Amino acid sequence: MLGDIKEILIEENILKNRVKELAAQLSEEYKGKNPLIICVLKGAVLFMSDLIQNMSIPLEIDFMATTSYGSGTKSSGEVRILKDLDKSVDNRDLIIVEDIVDSGLTLSYLIKIFNDRHTKSVKVCTLLDKPDRRSAEVKIDYIGFEVPDEFVVGYGLDYDEKYRNLPFIGILKEEIYSNE
Ligand code: IMP
Ligand code: MG
């Protein structure tokens, strides 16, 4: 698995420290609000898990699954819900937790859905932001790291369901997906 990585972009300790900073910031800003943290499966699972363990306020979690990618590295442009939330978002303060915002299509679709439900507030927290490839305009409230226009894997992010368990963020060698 390590042989498929061209370069480590964000080391494990740097990741963990930044996640702690984000958790402290969220704990401060959501004091007394019992926010509903929405993990966008599957990529955001590791990030969300570390994030909430470092948050010091009462909160609840729920999961949502969307798809736009298939097995490739380019968005199909079409977003579908594979799994909706278990809980009602009525009058709740939502924090959408994402692994990466790339084209922004997934996020703009999710925000549109939540705007049609009666939430109190909706904010977005993403581990990674790849701004060069944005095609849908989205407002991101909390960003872990900005990354260059490269295909990255690890710490929850996959290529064809692999590499999610790497503890760092790495750039995948192009030869792994070049015959797509
Ligand atoms: P978007 O809709 O294009 O903003 O991105 C949607 C999803 O594509 C993200 O939540 C990721 O699961 C996936 N994705 C985008 N860029 C990458 C990448 O560099 N590595 C792994 N997954 C990615
Ligand atoms: Mg993915």
Tab-separated table of C-alpha atoms and ligand atoms in Angstrom:
chain	number	residue	atom	x	y	z
A	1	MET	CA	0.000	0.000	0.000
A	2	LEU	CA	2.801	2.455	0.901
A	3	GLY	CA	4.435	1.768	-2.460
A	4	ASP	CA	1.414	3.343	-4.194
A	5	ILE	CA	1.987	6.686	-2.468
A	6	LYS	CA	4.010	9.318	-4.357
A	7	GLU	CA	4.433	11.685	-1.437
A	8	ILE	CA	3.151	12.203	2.093
A	9	LEU	CA	1.319	15.525	2.043
A	10	ILE	CA	0.185	15.786	5.689
A	11	GLU	CA	1.900	13.760	8.411
A	12	GLU	CA	-0.108	12.033	11.118
A	13	ASN	CA	0.918	14.351	13.991
A	14	ILE	CA	0.166	17.477	11.931
A	15	LEU	CA	-3.293	16.058	11.104
A	16	LYS	CA	-4.064	15.189	14.705
A	17	ASN	CA	-2.961	18.607	15.985
A	18	ARG	CA	-5.082	20.467	13.476
A	19	VAL	CA	-8.114	18.290	14.302
A	20	LYS	CA	-7.655	19.219	17.985
A	21	GLU	CA	-7.594	22.914	17.059
A	22	LEU	CA	-10.810	22.573	15.049
A	23	ALA	CA	-12.441	20.657	17.914
A	24	ALA	CA	-11.518	23.404	20.389
A	25	GLN	CA	-12.914	26.059	18.066
A	26	LEU	CA	-16.187	24.153	17.560
A	27	SER	CA	-16.524	23.480	21.308
A	28	GLU	CA	-16.239	27.203	21.945
A	29	GLU	CA	-18.640	28.266	19.203
A	30	TYR	CA	-21.293	25.613	19.952
A	31	LYS	CA	-21.300	25.892	23.751
A	32	GLY	CA	-24.837	25.245	25.072
A	33	LYS	CA	-26.184	24.293	21.617
A	34	ASN	CA	-26.012	20.461	21.487
A	35	PRO	CA	-25.111	20.446	17.767
A	36	LEU	CA	-25.948	17.544	15.443
A	37	ILE	CA	-22.710	16.485	13.769
A	38	ILE	CA	-23.386	14.957	10.364
A	39	CYS	CA	-20.679	12.664	9.058
A	40	VAL	CA	-20.681	12.253	5.295
A	41	LEU	CA	-19.800	8.591	4.752
A	42	LYS	CA	-17.450	7.014	4.229
A	43	GLY	CA	-14.548	9.413	3.782
A	44	ALA	CA	-15.234	11.591	6.829
A	45	VAL	CA	-15.442	8.732	9.350
A	46	LEU	CA	-11.878	8.934	10.699
A	47	PHE	CA	-11.885	12.737	10.804
A	48	MET	CA	-15.259	12.874	12.551
A	49	SER	CA	-14.213	10.251	15.082
A	50	ASP	CA	-11.081	12.183	16.090
A	51	LEU	CA	-12.938	15.494	15.970
A	52	ILE	CA	-15.730	14.554	18.382
A	53	GLN	CA	-13.369	12.845	20.832
A	54	ASN	CA	-11.645	16.198	21.188
A	55	MET	CA	-14.847	18.188	21.624
A	56	SER	CA	-15.772	19.056	25.197
A	57	ILE	CA	-19.480	19.904	24.763
A	58	PRO	CA	-22.618	17.722	24.522
A	59	LEU	CA	-23.356	16.803	20.900
A	60	GLU	CA	-25.107	14.159	18.818
A	61	ILE	CA	-23.959	12.398	15.666
A	62	ASP	CA	-25.670	11.081	12.576
A	63	PHE	CA	-24.534	9.698	9.227
A	64	MET	CA	-25.374	10.377	5.630
A	65	ALA	CA	-24.020	8.674	2.512
A	66	THR	CA	-23.862	10.245	-0.926
A	67	THR	CA	-22.153	9.249	-4.128
A	68	SER	CA	-20.835	11.157	-7.106
A	69	TYR	CA	-17.654	9.314	-7.937
A	70	GLY	CA	-18.022	5.654	-8.848
A	71	SER	CA	-14.553	4.146	-8.782
A	72	GLY	CA	-12.819	6.938	-10.706
A	73	THR	CA	-10.947	10.045	-9.644
A	74	LYS	CA	-13.216	12.524	-11.461
A	75	SER	CA	-16.682	13.514	-10.278
A	76	SER	CA	-19.543	12.243	-12.391
A	77	GLY	CA	-21.307	15.518	-11.651
A	78	GLU	CA	-24.342	13.673	-10.383
A	79	VAL	CA	-24.974	13.391	-6.638
A	80	ARG	CA	-27.248	10.758	-5.123
A	81	ILE	CA	-28.239	10.015	-1.520
A	82	LEU	CA	-27.432	6.419	-0.600
A	83	LYS	CA	-28.361	6.787	3.071
A	84	ASP	CA	-30.311	9.599	4.689
A	85	LEU	CA	-30.129	10.720	8.334
A	86	ASP	CA	-31.823	8.690	11.078
A	87	LYS	CA	-32.781	11.769	13.074
A	88	SER	CA	-34.896	14.816	12.362
A	89	VAL	CA	-32.929	18.031	11.805
A	90	ASP	CA	-35.913	20.124	12.856
A	91	ASN	CA	-34.704	23.183	14.775
A	92	ARG	CA	-31.183	21.708	15.121
A	93	ASP	CA	-27.769	23.307	14.712
A	94	LEU	CA	-26.069	21.142	12.074
A	95	ILE	CA	-22.371	20.752	11.423
A	96	ILE	CA	-21.727	18.858	8.189
A	97	VAL	CA	-18.386	17.053	8.427
A	98	GLU	CA	-16.717	16.257	5.087
A	99	ASP	CA	-13.415	14.642	4.137
A	100	ILE	CA	-12.694	16.905	1.163
A	101	VAL	CA	-14.452	19.576	-0.881
A	102	ASP	CA	-13.380	19.185	-4.489
A	103	SER	CA	-15.886	20.290	-7.151
A	104	GLY	CA	-18.245	21.320	-4.335
A	105	LEU	CA	-21.159	19.474	-5.975
A	106	THR	CA	-21.759	17.104	-3.055
A	107	LEU	CA	-21.763	19.882	-0.518
A	108	SER	CA	-23.977	22.260	-2.484
A	109	TYR	CA	-26.459	19.413	-2.941
A	110	LEU	CA	-26.446	18.601	0.801
A	111	ILE	CA	-26.854	22.249	1.760
A	112	LYS	CA	-29.798	22.556	-0.621
A	113	ILE	CA	-31.457	19.529	0.985
A	114	PHE	CA	-30.975	20.892	4.512
A	115	ASN	CA	-32.255	24.317	3.517
A	116	ASP	CA	-35.539	22.642	2.581
A	117	ARG	CA	-35.787	21.096	6.075
A	118	HIS	CA	-36.388	23.273	9.136
A	119	THR	CA	-32.934	23.519	10.671
A	120	LYS	CA	-31.761	26.251	13.036
A	121	SER	CA	-28.342	26.579	11.392
A	122	VAL	CA	-26.111	24.692	8.935
A	123	LYS	CA	-22.316	24.962	8.923
A	124	VAL	CA	-19.656	22.999	7.104
A	125	CYS	CA	-16.415	21.594	8.493
A	126	THR	CA	-14.082	19.898	6.026
A	127	LEU	CA	-10.728	18.285	6.691
A	128	LEU	CA	-9.411	19.179	3.226
A	129	ASP	CA	-10.232	21.849	0.682
A	130	LYS	CA	-9.115	21.519	-2.965
A	131	PRO	CA	-10.171	24.975	-4.236
A	132	ASP	CA	-8.641	24.689	-7.737
A	133	ARG	CA	-11.350	22.318	-8.918
A	134	ARG	CA	-14.423	24.098	-7.550
A	135	SER	CA	-17.351	24.222	-9.976
A	136	ALA	CA	-20.197	24.814	-7.497
A	137	GLU	CA	-19.932	27.775	-5.170
A	138	VAL	CA	-20.081	26.712	-1.520
A	139	LYS	CA	-19.349	28.451	1.751
A	140	ILE	CA	-17.065	26.411	4.003
A	141	ASP	CA	-16.986	27.503	7.622
A	142	TYR	CA	-14.122	25.389	8.992
A	143	ILE	CA	-11.192	24.030	6.956
A	144	GLY	CA	-8.434	21.745	8.195
A	145	PHE	CA	-5.999	22.122	5.309
A	146	GLU	CA	-5.975	23.444	1.768
A	147	VAL	CA	-4.524	20.898	-0.669
A	148	PRO	CA	-3.225	21.194	-4.263
A	149	ASP	CA	-5.005	19.711	-7.281
A	150	GLU	CA	-3.724	16.156	-6.759
A	151	PHE	CA	-5.595	12.956	-5.944
A	152	VAL	CA	-5.057	12.321	-2.247
A	153	VAL	CA	-5.786	9.268	-0.089
A	154	GLY	CA	-5.561	8.208	3.547
A	155	TYR	CA	-7.186	9.168	6.881
A	156	GLY	CA	-10.561	8.105	5.479
A	157	LEU	CA	-10.070	9.126	1.850
A	158	ASP	CA	-10.030	6.336	-0.701
A	159	TYR	CA	-9.258	5.406	-4.245
A	160	ASP	CA	-11.601	2.598	-5.282
A	161	GLU	CA	-12.310	1.892	-1.557
A	162	LYS	CA	-8.621	1.380	-0.741
A	163	TYR	CA	-6.112	3.395	1.358
A	164	ARG	CA	-8.694	4.700	3.872
A	165	ASN	CA	-6.712	3.180	6.741
A	166	LEU	CA	-3.461	5.060	6.077
A	167	PRO	CA	-2.906	7.338	9.113
A	168	PHE	CA	-1.645	10.269	6.968
A	169	ILE	CA	-2.750	12.116	3.803
A	170	GLY	CA	-0.695	11.070	0.788
A	171	ILE	CA	-0.670	11.803	-2.931
A	172	LEU	CA	-1.497	8.676	-4.928
A	173	LYS	CA	0.902	7.764	-7.750
A	174	GLU	CA	-0.704	8.597	-11.106
A	175	GLU	CA	0.085	5.150	-12.520
A	176	ILE	CA	-2.400	3.642	-10.050
A	177	TYR	CA	-5.330	5.375	-11.765
A	178	SER	CA	-3.886	6.350	-15.173
A	179	ASN	CA	-5.552	3.476	-17.063
A	180	GLU	CA	-8.993	4.564	-15.797
B	1	IMP	P1	-17.000	16.944	-4.689
B	1	IMP	O1	-18.477	16.698	-4.801
B	1	IMP	O2	-16.343	16.946	-6.041
B	1	IMP	O3	-16.664	18.222	-3.927
B	1	IMP	O4	-16.324	15.755	-3.887
B	1	IMP	C1	-17.068	14.724	-3.385
B	1	IMP	C2	-16.277	13.567	-2.829
B	1	IMP	O5	-15.300	13.128	-3.767
B	1	IMP	C3	-15.498	13.819	-1.566
B	1	IMP	O6	-16.290	13.786	-0.402
B	1	IMP	C4	-14.522	12.648	-1.620
B	1	IMP	O7	-15.109	11.461	-1.100
B	1	IMP	C5	-14.271	12.490	-3.106
B	1	IMP	N1	-12.966	13.100	-3.494
B	1	IMP	C6	-12.734	14.279	-4.073
B	1	IMP	N2	-11.412	14.518	-4.247
B	1	IMP	C7	-10.795	13.429	-3.725
B	1	IMP	C8	-9.400	13.051	-3.576
B	1	IMP	O8	-8.439	13.762	-3.924
B	1	IMP	N3	-9.193	11.834	-2.986
B	1	IMP	C9	-10.184	11.012	-2.548
B	1	IMP	N4	-11.482	11.327	-2.668
B	1	IMP	C10	-11.788	12.518	-3.245
B	2	MG	MG	-14.835	8.898	-1.853
